Amino acid sequence: MRVGIGYDSHPFAAGRKLILGGVEIPHSKGLAGHSDADAVAHAVTDAILGAAGLGDIGRMFPSDEPRWKDASSISLLSQAFLRVVEAGFRFIHADVTIIVEQPKLAAHLDAMEAKLAEALLAGPAHVSVKAKTNEGMGWIGRGEGIAVMAVATLDEPSGPRLSGGLSVS
């Protein structure tokens, strides 16, 4: 069993759609970023890549690369997941916490779980998404942006393993 942790944060920005977990959320502002700035998908991507020992989203999809401008982060998650599968891992579960004051997200959590699970070729029961406020404290509490934490678990490739994570063929 392997565990990875992902984190992402973005400030709010006018003139952009708010996309979280692949779901468009009605709100007056979206998130600033090179891609669609889906902080939920970014955190989950980092969690699965970390669990597999494959780096992070920034190395796989650099923000200075024009082809990733305005890219769908759910699509990027799917591409990263394919690399995880190619490395021999099997997705088990992701647990996600979104920290934001507004908008309220309760009505959208099931749809986010379904979209994330689809990108990870899993059932919605394998993805848990929660939303919390920051109780009015700090930049999140002032409504300046959003932060997301994610933990993912993967099954390791089968076969005997040596110290340092090397597989024996």
CSV table of N, CA and C in Angstrom, one decimal:
chain,number,residue,atom,x,y,z
A,1,MET,N,0.9,-1.2,0.0
A,1,MET,CA,0.0,0.0,0.0
A,1,MET,C,0.9,1.2,0.0
A,2,ARG,N,0.6,2.2,-0.8
A,2,ARG,CA,1.3,3.4,-0.9
A,2,ARG,C,0.3,4.6,-0.7
A,3,VAL,N,0.8,5.6,0.0
A,3,VAL,CA,0.0,6.8,0.3
A,3,VAL,C,0.7,8.0,-0.2
A,4,GLY,N,-0.1,8.9,-0.8
A,4,GLY,CA,0.4,10.2,-1.3
A,4,GLY,C,-0.4,11.3,-0.8
A,5,ILE,N,0.2,12.5,-0.6
A,5,ILE,CA,-0.5,13.7,-0.1
A,5,ILE,C,-0.4,14.8,-1.2
A,6,GLY,N,-1.5,15.4,-1.5
A,6,GLY,CA,-1.5,16.5,-2.4
A,6,GLY,C,-2.1,17.8,-1.8
A,7,TYR,N,-1.6,18.9,-2.3
A,7,TYR,CA,-2.1,20.2,-1.8
A,7,TYR,C,-2.1,21.2,-3.0
A,8,ASP,N,-3.1,22.0,-3.0
A,8,ASP,CA,-3.1,23.1,-4.0
A,8,ASP,C,-3.9,24.3,-3.4
A,9,SER,N,-3.5,25.5,-3.9
A,9,SER,CA,-4.3,26.7,-3.5
A,9,SER,C,-4.2,27.7,-4.6
A,10,HIS,N,-5.3,28.4,-4.8
A,10,HIS,CA,-5.4,29.4,-5.8
A,10,HIS,C,-6.1,30.6,-5.3
A,11,PRO,N,-5.8,31.8,-5.8
A,11,PRO,CA,-6.6,33.0,-5.4
A,11,PRO,C,-7.8,33.1,-6.4
A,12,PHE,N,-8.9,33.7,-5.9
A,12,PHE,CA,-10.0,34.0,-6.8
A,12,PHE,C,-9.6,35.0,-7.8
A,13,ALA,N,-10.2,34.9,-9.0
A,13,ALA,CA,-10.0,35.9,-10.1
A,13,ALA,C,-11.3,36.2,-10.8
A,14,ALA,N,-11.5,37.4,-11.2
A,14,ALA,CA,-12.7,37.8,-11.9
A,14,ALA,C,-12.6,37.3,-13.4
A,15,GLY,N,-13.7,37.0,-14.0
A,15,GLY,CA,-13.7,36.7,-15.4
A,15,GLY,C,-13.4,35.2,-15.7
A,16,ARG,N,-13.4,34.4,-14.7
A,16,ARG,CA,-13.1,33.0,-14.9
A,16,ARG,C,-14.2,32.1,-14.3
A,17,LYS,N,-14.4,30.9,-14.9
A,17,LYS,CA,-15.3,30.0,-14.3
A,17,LYS,C,-14.7,29.3,-13.1
A,18,LEU,N,-15.5,29.0,-12.1
A,18,LEU,CA,-15.1,28.3,-11.0
A,18,LEU,C,-15.3,26.8,-11.2
A,19,ILE,N,-14.2,26.1,-11.4
A,19,ILE,CA,-14.2,24.6,-11.7
A,19,ILE,C,-13.6,23.9,-10.5
A,20,LEU,N,-14.3,23.0,-9.8
A,20,LEU,CA,-13.7,22.3,-8.7
A,20,LEU,C,-14.1,20.8,-8.9
A,21,GLY,N,-13.1,20.0,-8.8
A,21,GLY,CA,-13.4,18.5,-9.0
A,21,GLY,C,-14.1,18.2,-10.3
A,22,GLY,N,-13.8,19.0,-11.4
A,22,GLY,CA,-14.4,18.8,-12.7
A,22,GLY,C,-15.8,19.3,-12.8
A,23,VAL,N,-16.3,20.0,-11.8
A,23,VAL,CA,-17.7,20.5,-11.8
A,23,VAL,C,-17.7,22.0,-11.8
A,24,GLU,N,-18.5,22.6,-12.7
A,24,GLU,CA,-18.6,24.1,-12.7
A,24,GLU,C,-19.5,24.5,-11.6
A,25,ILE,N,-19.0,25.4,-10.7
A,25,ILE,CA,-19.7,25.9,-9.6
A,25,ILE,C,-20.2,27.3,-9.8
A,26,PRO,N,-21.5,27.6,-9.7
A,26,PRO,CA,-21.9,29.0,-9.9
A,26,PRO,C,-21.3,29.9,-8.8
A,27,HIS,N,-20.6,30.9,-9.3
A,27,HIS,CA,-19.9,31.8,-8.4
A,27,HIS,C,-19.5,33.1,-9.2
A,28,SER,N,-19.4,34.2,-8.5
A,28,SER,CA,-19.0,35.4,-9.3
A,28,SER,C,-17.6,35.4,-9.7
A,29,LYS,N,-16.7,34.6,-9.2
A,29,LYS,CA,-15.3,34.5,-9.6
A,29,LYS,C,-14.9,33.1,-9.8
A,30,GLY,N,-13.8,32.9,-10.6
A,30,GLY,CA,-13.2,31.6,-10.7
A,30,GLY,C,-11.8,31.6,-10.0
A,31,LEU,N,-11.0,30.7,-10.3
A,31,LEU,CA,-9.6,30.7,-9.7
A,31,LEU,C,-8.6,31.1,-10.8
A,32,ALA,N,-7.6,31.8,-10.3
A,32,ALA,CA,-6.5,32.2,-11.2
A,32,ALA,C,-5.6,31.0,-11.4
A,33,GLY,N,-5.1,30.8,-12.6
A,33,GLY,CA,-4.2,29.7,-12.9
A,33,GLY,C,-3.9,29.6,-14.3
A,34,HIS,N,-2.9,28.8,-14.7
A,34,HIS,CA,-2.5,28.5,-16.1
A,34,HIS,C,-3.5,27.6,-16.8
A,35,SER,N,-3.9,26.6,-16.1
A,35,SER,CA,-5.0,25.7,-16.7
A,35,SER,C,-6.3,26.2,-16.3
A,36,ASP,N,-7.3,25.4,-16.1
A,36,ASP,CA,-8.6,25.9,-15.6
A,36,ASP,C,-8.6,26.1,-14.1
A,37,ALA,N,-7.4,25.9,-13.5
A,37,ALA,CA,-7.2,26.2,-12.1
A,37,ALA,C,-8.0,25.4,-11.1
A,38,ASP,N,-8.4,24.1,-11.5
A,38,ASP,CA,-9.2,23.3,-10.7
A,38,ASP,C,-8.3,22.7,-9.5
A,39,ALA,N,-8.4,23.4,-8.4
A,39,ALA,CA,-7.5,23.1,-7.3
A,39,ALA,C,-7.8,21.7,-6.7
A,40,VAL,N,-9.0,21.2,-6.8
A,40,VAL,CA,-9.3,19.9,-6.3
A,40,VAL,C,-8.6,18.9,-7.2
A,41,ALA,N,-8.8,19.0,-8.5
A,41,ALA,CA,-8.1,18.0,-9.4
A,41,ALA,C,-6.6,18.1,-9.3
A,42,HIS,N,-6.1,19.3,-9.1
A,42,HIS,CA,-4.6,19.4,-8.9
A,42,HIS,C,-4.1,18.7,-7.7
A,43,ALA,N,-4.9,18.9,-6.5
A,43,ALA,CA,-4.4,18.2,-5.3
A,43,ALA,C,-4.5,16.7,-5.4
A,44,VAL,N,-5.6,16.2,-6.1
A,44,VAL,CA,-5.7,14.7,-6.2
A,44,VAL,C,-4.6,14.2,-7.2
A,45,THR,N,-4.3,15.0,-8.2
A,45,THR,CA,-3.2,14.6,-9.1
A,45,THR,C,-1.9,14.5,-8.4
A,46,ASP,N,-1.6,15.5,-7.5
A,46,ASP,CA,-0.3,15.4,-6.8
A,46,ASP,C,-0.4,14.2,-5.8
A,47,ALA,N,-1.5,13.9,-5.2
A,47,ALA,CA,-1.6,12.8,-4.3
A,47,ALA,C,-1.3,11.5,-5.0
A,48,ILE,N,-1.9,11.2,-6.1
A,48,ILE,CA,-1.7,9.9,-6.8
A,48,ILE,C,-0.3,9.8,-7.4
A,49,LEU,N,0.2,11.0,-7.9
A,49,LEU,CA,1.6,10.9,-8.4
A,49,LEU,C,2.6,10.7,-7.2
A,50,GLY,N,2.3,11.3,-6.1
A,50,GLY,CA,3.2,11.2,-5.0
A,50,GLY,C,3.2,9.7,-4.4
A,51,ALA,N,2.0,9.1,-4.4
A,51,ALA,CA,1.9,7.8,-3.9
A,51,ALA,C,2.7,6.8,-4.8
A,52,ALA,N,2.7,7.1,-6.1
A,52,ALA,CA,3.4,6.3,-7.1
A,52,ALA,C,4.9,6.6,-7.2
A,53,GLY,N,5.3,7.7,-6.5
A,53,GLY,CA,6.7,8.1,-6.7
A,53,GLY,C,7.0,8.7,-8.0
A,54,LEU,N,6.0,9.4,-8.6
A,54,LEU,CA,6.2,9.9,-10.0
A,54,LEU,C,6.2,11.4,-10.0
A,55,GLY,N,6.6,12.1,-9.0
A,55,GLY,CA,6.7,13.5,-9.0
A,55,GLY,C,5.4,14.2,-8.6
A,56,ASP,N,5.2,15.3,-9.4
A,56,ASP,CA,4.0,16.1,-9.1
A,56,ASP,C,3.5,16.7,-10.4
A,57,ILE,N,2.3,17.4,-10.3
A,57,ILE,CA,1.6,17.9,-11.4
A,57,ILE,C,2.5,19.0,-12.2
A,58,GLY,N,3.3,19.8,-11.4
A,58,GLY,CA,4.1,20.8,-12.1
A,58,GLY,C,5.2,20.2,-12.9
A,59,ARG,N,5.7,19.1,-12.6
A,59,ARG,CA,6.8,18.4,-13.4
A,59,ARG,C,6.1,17.8,-14.6
A,60,MET,N,4.9,17.2,-14.5
A,60,MET,CA,4.3,16.5,-15.6
A,60,MET,C,3.6,17.5,-16.5
A,61,PHE,N,3.1,18.6,-16.0
A,61,PHE,CA,2.3,19.6,-16.8
A,61,PHE,C,2.8,21.0,-16.5
A,62,PRO,N,4.0,21.4,-16.8
A,62,PRO,CA,4.6,22.7,-16.4
A,62,PRO,C,3.7,23.9,-16.8
A,63,SER,N,3.6,24.8,-15.9
A,63,SER,CA,2.8,26.0,-16.1
A,63,SER,C,3.4,26.9,-17.2
A,64,ASP,N,4.6,26.7,-17.5
A,64,ASP,CA,5.2,27.6,-18.6
A,64,ASP,C,5.1,26.9,-20.0
A,65,GLU,N,4.4,25.9,-20.0
A,65,GLU,CA,4.2,25.1,-21.3
A,65,GLU,C,2.8,25.6,-21.9
A,66,PRO,N,2.9,26.3,-23.1
A,66,PRO,CA,1.7,26.8,-23.7
A,66,PRO,C,0.6,25.8,-23.9
A,67,ARG,N,0.9,24.6,-24.2
A,67,ARG,CA,-0.2,23.6,-24.5
A,67,ARG,C,-1.1,23.3,-23.3
A,68,TRP,N,-0.6,23.6,-22.1
A,68,TRP,CA,-1.5,23.4,-20.9
A,68,TRP,C,-2.3,24.6,-20.5
A,69,LYS,N,-2.2,25.7,-21.3
A,69,LYS,CA,-3.0,26.9,-21.0
A,69,LYS,C,-4.4,26.6,-21.1
A,70,ASP,N,-5.2,26.9,-20.1
A,70,ASP,CA,-6.6,26.7,-20.0
A,70,ASP,C,-7.0,25.2,-20.1
A,71,ALA,N,-6.1,24.3,-19.9
A,71,ALA,CA,-6.4,22.9,-20.0
A,71,ALA,C,-7.4,22.4,-18.9
A,72,SER,N,-8.2,21.4,-19.2
A,72,SER,CA,-9.1,20.8,-18.3
A,72,SER,C,-8.2,20.0,-17.3
A,73,SER,N,-8.3,20.4,-16.0
A,73,SER,CA,-7.6,19.7,-15.0
A,73,SER,C,-8.0,18.3,-14.7
A,74,ILE,N,-9.3,18.0,-15.0
A,74,ILE,CA,-9.8,16.6,-14.9
A,74,ILE,C,-9.1,15.8,-16.0
A,75,SER,N,-8.9,16.4,-17.2
A,75,SER,CA,-8.2,15.7,-18.2
A,75,SER,C,-6.7,15.4,-17.8
A,76,LEU,N,-6.1,16.4,-17.2
A,76,LEU,CA,-4.7,16.2,-16.7
A,76,LEU,C,-4.7,15.1,-15.6
A,77,LEU,N,-5.7,15.1,-14.8
A,77,LEU,CA,-5.7,14.0,-13.8
A,77,LEU,C,-5.8,12.7,-14.4
A,78,SER,N,-6.7,12.6,-15.5
A,78,SER,CA,-6.8,11.3,-16.2
A,78,SER,C,-5.4,10.9,-16.8
A,79,GLN,N,-4.7,11.8,-17.4
A,79,GLN,CA,-3.4,11.5,-18.0
A,79,GLN,C,-2.4,11.1,-17.0
A,80,ALA,N,-2.4,11.8,-15.8
A,80,ALA,CA,-1.5,11.4,-14.8
A,80,ALA,C,-1.8,10.0,-14.2
A,81,PHE,N,-3.1,9.7,-14.1
A,81,PHE,CA,-3.6,8.4,-13.6
A,81,PHE,C,-3.1,7.3,-14.6
A,82,LEU,N,-3.1,7.6,-15.9
A,82,LEU,CA,-2.6,6.6,-16.8
A,82,LEU,C,-1.1,6.3,-16.6
A,83,ARG,N,-0.4,7.3,-16.2
A,83,ARG,CA,1.1,7.0,-15.9
A,83,ARG,C,1.2,6.2,-14.6
A,84,VAL,N,0.3,6.5,-13.7
A,84,VAL,CA,0.3,5.7,-12.4
A,84,VAL,C,0.0,4.2,-12.7
A,85,VAL,N,-1.0,4.0,-13.6
A,85,VAL,CA,-1.4,2.6,-14.0
A,85,VAL,C,-0.2,1.9,-14.7
A,86,GLU,N,0.4,2.7,-15.7
A,86,GLU,CA,1.5,2.2,-16.4
A,86,GLU,C,2.7,1.8,-15.5
A,87,ALA,N,2.8,2.4,-14.4
A,87,ALA,CA,3.8,2.1,-13.4
A,87,ALA,C,3.5,0.9,-12.6
A,88,GLY,N,2.3,0.3,-12.8
A,88,GLY,CA,1.8,-0.9,-12.1
A,88,GLY,C,1.0,-0.7,-10.9
A,89,PHE,N,0.6,0.5,-10.6
A,89,PHE,CA,-0.2,0.7,-9.4
A,89,PHE,C,-1.7,0.6,-9.7
A,90,ARG,N,-2.5,0.3,-8.6
A,90,ARG,CA,-3.9,0.3,-8.7
A,90,ARG,C,-4.5,1.3,-7.7
A,91,PHE,N,-5.4,2.1,-8.1
A,91,PHE,CA,-6.0,3.1,-7.3
A,91,PHE,C,-7.0,2.5,-6.3
A,92,ILE,N,-6.9,2.9,-5.0
A,92,ILE,CA,-7.7,2.4,-4.0
A,92,ILE,C,-8.7,3.5,-3.5
A,93,HIS,N,-8.2,4.6,-3.1
A,93,HIS,CA,-9.1,5.6,-2.5
A,93,HIS,C,-8.5,7.0,-2.5
A,94,ALA,N,-9.3,8.0,-2.6
A,94,ALA,CA,-8.8,9.4,-2.4
A,94,ALA,C,-9.7,10.1,-1.4
A,95,ASP,N,-9.2,10.9,-0.5
A,95,ASP,CA,-9.9,11.7,0.4
A,95,ASP,C,-9.5,13.1,0.2
A,96,VAL,N,-10.5,14.0,0.0
A,96,VAL,CA,-10.2,15.4,-0.3
A,96,VAL,C,-10.9,16.3,0.6
A,97,THR,N,-10.2,17.4,1.1
A,97,THR,CA,-10.8,18.4,1.9
A,97,THR,C,-10.6,19.8,1.2
A,98,ILE,N,-11.7,20.5,0.9
A,98,ILE,CA,-11.7,21.8,0.2
A,98,ILE,C,-11.9,22.8,1.3
A,99,ILE,N,-11.0,23.8,1.4
A,99,ILE,CA,-11.2,24.9,2.4
A,99,ILE,C,-11.5,26.2,1.7
A,100,VAL,N,-12.7,26.7,1.9
A,100,VAL,CA,-13.2,27.9,1.3
A,100,VAL,C,-14.4,28.5,2.1
A,101,GLU,N,-14.5,29.8,2.1
A,101,GLU,CA,-15.6,30.4,2.8
A,101,GLU,C,-16.8,30.4,1.9
A,102,GLN,N,-16.7,30.9,0.7
A,102,GLN,CA,-17.8,31.0,-0.2
A,102,GLN,C,-17.2,30.6,-1.6
A,103,PRO,N,-18.0,30.0,-2.4
A,103,PRO,CA,-19.4,29.5,-2.2
A,103,PRO,C,-19.5,28.3,-1.4
A,104,LYS,N,-20.7,28.1,-0.9
A,104,LYS,CA,-21.0,26.8,-0.1
A,104,LYS,C,-21.0,25.7,-1.2
A,105,LEU,N,-20.4,24.6,-0.8
A,105,LEU,CA,-20.2,23.5,-1.8
A,105,LEU,C,-21.0,22.2,-1.6
A,106,ALA,N,-21.8,22.1,-0.5
A,106,ALA,CA,-22.5,20.9,-0.1
A,106,ALA,C,-23.3,20.3,-1.3
A,107,ALA,N,-24.0,21.2,-2.1
A,107,ALA,CA,-24.8,20.7,-3.1
A,107,ALA,C,-24.0,20.1,-4.3
A,108,HIS,N,-22.7,20.3,-4.3
A,108,HIS,CA,-21.9,19.9,-5.5
A,108,HIS,C,-20.9,18.8,-5.2
A,109,LEU,N,-20.9,18.3,-3.9
A,109,LEU,CA,-19.9,17.3,-3.5
A,109,LEU,C,-20.1,16.0,-4.2
A,110,ASP,N,-21.3,15.5,-4.3
A,110,ASP,CA,-21.5,14.3,-5.0
A,110,ASP,C,-21.1,14.3,-6.4
A,111,ALA,N,-21.4,15.4,-7.1
A,111,ALA,CA,-21.0,15.5,-8.5
A,111,ALA,C,-19.4,15.5,-8.6
A,112,MET,N,-18.7,16.2,-7.7
A,112,MET,CA,-17.3,16.2,-7.7
A,112,MET,C,-16.7,14.8,-7.5
A,113,GLU,N,-17.3,14.1,-6.5
A,113,GLU,CA,-16.9,12.7,-6.3
A,113,GLU,C,-17.0,11.8,-7.5
A,114,ALA,N,-18.2,12.0,-8.2
A,114,ALA,CA,-18.4,11.2,-9.4
A,114,ALA,C,-17.4,11.6,-10.5
A,115,LYS,N,-17.1,12.9,-10.8
A,115,LYS,CA,-16.2,13.3,-11.8
A,115,LYS,C,-14.8,12.8,-11.5
A,116,LEU,N,-14.3,13.0,-10.3
A,116,LEU,CA,-13.0,12.5,-9.9
A,116,LEU,C,-12.9,11.0,-10.0
A,117,ALA,N,-13.9,10.3,-9.6
A,117,ALA,CA,-13.9,8.8,-9.7
A,117,ALA,C,-13.8,8.4,-11.1
A,118,GLU,N,-14.6,9.0,-12.0
A,118,GLU,CA,-14.5,8.7,-13.4
A,118,GLU,C,-13.1,8.9,-14.0
A,119,ALA,N,-12.4,10.0,-13.6
A,119,ALA,CA,-11.1,10.2,-14.1
A,119,ALA,C,-10.1,9.2,-13.6
A,120,LEU,N,-10.4,8.6,-12.4
A,120,LEU,CA,-9.6,7.6,-11.8
A,120,LEU,C,-10.1,6.2,-12.1
A,121,LEU,N,-11.0,6.0,-13.0
A,121,LEU,CA,-11.6,4.7,-13.4
A,121,LEU,C,-12.0,3.9,-12.2
A,122,ALA,N,-12.7,4.6,-11.3
A,122,ALA,CA,-13.2,4.0,-10.0
A,122,ALA,C,-14.7,4.4,-9.8
A,123,GLY,N,-15.3,3.7,-8.9
A,123,GLY,CA,-16.6,4.1,-8.5
A,123,GLY,C,-16.6,5.3,-7.5
A,124,PRO,N,-17.7,6.0,-7.4
A,124,PRO,CA,-17.7,7.2,-6.5
A,124,PRO,C,-17.4,6.8,-5.0
A,125,ALA,N,-17.7,5.6,-4.6
A,125,ALA,CA,-17.4,5.2,-3.2
A,125,ALA,C,-15.9,5.2,-2.9
A,126,HIS,N,-15.1,5.3,-4.0
A,126,HIS,CA,-13.6,5.3,-3.8
A,126,HIS,C,-13.0,6.7,-3.7
A,127,VAL,N,-13.9,7.7,-3.7
A,127,VAL,CA,-13.5,9.1,-3.6
A,127,VAL,C,-14.4,9.8,-2.6
A,128,SER,N,-13.8,10.5,-1.6
A,128,SER,CA,-14.6,11.3,-0.6
A,128,SER,C,-14.1,12.7,-0.7
A,129,VAL,N,-15.1,13.6,-0.9
A,129,VAL,CA,-14.8,15.1,-1.0
A,129,VAL,C,-15.6,15.8,0.1
A,130,LYS,N,-14.9,16.6,0.9
A,130,LYS,CA,-15.6,17.4,2.0
A,130,LYS,C,-15.2,18.8,1.8
A,131,ALA,N,-16.1,19.7,2.3
A,131,ALA,CA,-15.8,21.1,2.2
A,131,ALA,C,-15.9,21.7,3.6
A,132,LYS,N,-14.9,22.6,4.0
A,132,LYS,CA,-14.8,23.2,5.3
A,132,LYS,C,-14.6,24.7,5.0
A,133,THR,N,-14.9,25.5,6.0
A,133,THR,CA,-14.6,26.9,6.0
A,133,THR,C,-13.3,27.1,6.8
A,134,ASN,N,-12.7,28.3,6.8
A,134,ASN,CA,-11.6,28.6,7.6
A,134,ASN,C,-12.0,29.5,8.8
A,135,GLU,N,-13.3,29.4,9.1
A,135,GLU,CA,-13.9,30.2,10.2
A,135,GLU,C,-13.5,31.7,10.2
A,136,GLY,N,-13.4,32.2,8.9
A,136,GLY,CA,-13.2,33.6,8.8
A,136,GLY,C,-11.7,34.1,9.0
A,137,MET,N,-10.8,33.1,9.2
A,137,MET,CA,-9.4,33.5,9.5
A,137,MET,C,-8.6,33.5,8.2
A,138,GLY,N,-7.6,34.4,8.2
A,138,GLY,CA,-6.6,34.4,7.1
A,138,GLY,C,-7.2,34.7,5.7
A,139,TRP,N,-6.3,34.5,4.7
A,139,TRP,CA,-6.7,34.8,3.3
A,139,TRP,C,-7.9,34.0,2.8
A,140,ILE,N,-8.0,32.8,3.3
A,140,ILE,CA,-9.2,32.0,2.9
A,140,ILE,C,-10.4,32.6,3.6
A,141,GLY,N,-10.3,32.9,4.8
A,141,GLY,CA,-11.4,33.5,5.6
A,141,GLY,C,-11.9,34.8,5.0
A,142,ARG,N,-11.0,35.6,4.5
A,142,ARG,CA,-11.3,36.9,3.8
A,142,ARG,C,-11.9,36.7,2.4
A,143,GLY,N,-12.0,35.4,2.0
A,143,GLY,CA,-12.6,35.2,0.7
A,143,GLY,C,-11.7,35.4,-0.5
A,144,GLU,N,-10.4,35.4,-0.2
A,144,GLU,CA,-9.4,35.7,-1.3
A,144,GLU,C,-9.1,34.5,-2.2
A,145,GLY,N,-9.4,33.3,-1.7
A,145,GLY,CA,-9.1,32.1,-2.5
A,145,GLY,C,-9.5,30.8,-1.8
A,146,ILE,N,-8.9,29.7,-2.2
A,146,ILE,CA,-9.3,28.4,-1.8
A,146,ILE,C,-8.0,27.6,-1.6
A,147,ALA,N,-8.1,26.6,-0.7
A,147,ALA,CA,-7.0,25.6,-0.6
A,147,ALA,C,-7.6,24.2,-0.5
A,148,VAL,N,-6.9,23.2,-1.0
A,148,VAL,CA,-7.4,21.9,-1.1
A,148,VAL,C,-6.3,20.9,-0.6
A,149,MET,N,-6.6,19.9,0.2
A,149,MET,CA,-5.7,18.9,0.6
A,149,MET,C,-6.3,17.6,0.1
A,150,ALA,N,-5.5,16.6,-0.3
A,150,ALA,CA,-5.9,15.3,-0.8
A,150,ALA,C,-4.9,14.3,-0.3
A,151,VAL,N,-5.5,13.1,0.0
A,151,VAL,CA,-4.7,11.9,0.3
A,151,VAL,C,-5.2,10.8,-0.6
A,152,ALA,N,-4.2,10.1,-1.2
A,152,ALA,CA,-4.6,9.0,-2.1
A,152,ALA,C,-3.9,7.7,-1.7
A,153,THR,N,-4.5,6.6,-1.8
A,153,THR,CA,-3.9,5.3,-1.5
A,153,THR,C,-3.9,4.5,-2.8
A,154,LEU,N,-2.8,3.8,-3.0
A,154,LEU,CA,-2.6,3.0,-4.2
A,154,LEU,C,-2.1,1.6,-3.7
A,155,ASP,N,-2.5,0.6,-4.5
A,155,ASP,CA,-1.9,-0.8,-4.3
A,155,ASP,C,-0.6,-0.8,-5.0
A,156,GLU,N,0.4,-1.3,-4.4
A,156,GLU,CA,1.8,-1.4,-5.1
A,156,GLU,C,1.8,-2.5,-6.1
A,157,PRO,N,2.7,-2.4,-7.1
A,157,PRO,CA,2.9,-3.5,-8.0
A,157,PRO,C,3.3,-4.8,-7.3
A,158,SER,N,2.8,-5.9,-7.8
A,158,SER,CA,3.1,-7.2,-7.2
A,158,SER,C,4.5,-7.6,-7.4
A,159,GLY,N,5.0,-8.5,-6.6
A,159,GLY,CA,6.4,-9.0,-6.8
A,159,GLY,C,7.2,-8.6,-5.6
A,160,PRO,N,8.2,-9.4,-5.3
A,160,PRO,CA,9.1,-9.1,-4.2
A,160,PRO,C,9.8,-7.7,-4.3
A,161,ARG,N,10.0,-7.1,-3.2
A,161,ARG,CA,10.6,-5.7,-3.3
A,161,ARG,C,11.8,-5.7,-2.4
A,162,LEU,N,12.8,-5.0,-2.9
A,162,LEU,CA,14.1,-4.8,-2.2
A,162,LEU,C,14.0,-3.5,-1.5
A,163,SER,N,14.9,-3.2,-0.5
A,163,SER,CA,14.9,-1.9,0.1
A,163,SER,C,15.2,-0.9,-0.9
A,164,GLY,N,14.6,0.3,-0.7
A,164,GLY,CA,14.8,1.4,-1.7
A,164,GLY,C,13.7,1.3,-2.8
A,165,GLY,N,12.7,0.4,-2.7
A,165,GLY,CA,11.6,0.3,-3.6
A,165,GLY,C,11.9,-0.4,-4.9
A,166,LEU,N,13.0,-1.0,-5.0
A,166,LEU,CA,13.3,-1.7,-6.3
A,166,LEU,C,12.6,-3.1,-6.4
A,167,SER,N,12.0,-3.4,-7.5
A,167,SER,CA,11.3,-4.7,-7.7
A,167,SER,C,12.3,-5.7,-8.2
A,168,VAL,N,12.1,-6.9,-7.8
A,168,VAL,CA,12.9,-8.1,-8.3
A,168,VAL,C,12.1,-8.7,-9.4
A,169,SER,N,12.8,-8.9,-10.5
A,169,SER,CA,12.1,-9.6,-11.7
A,169,SER,C,12.3,-11.0,-11.7
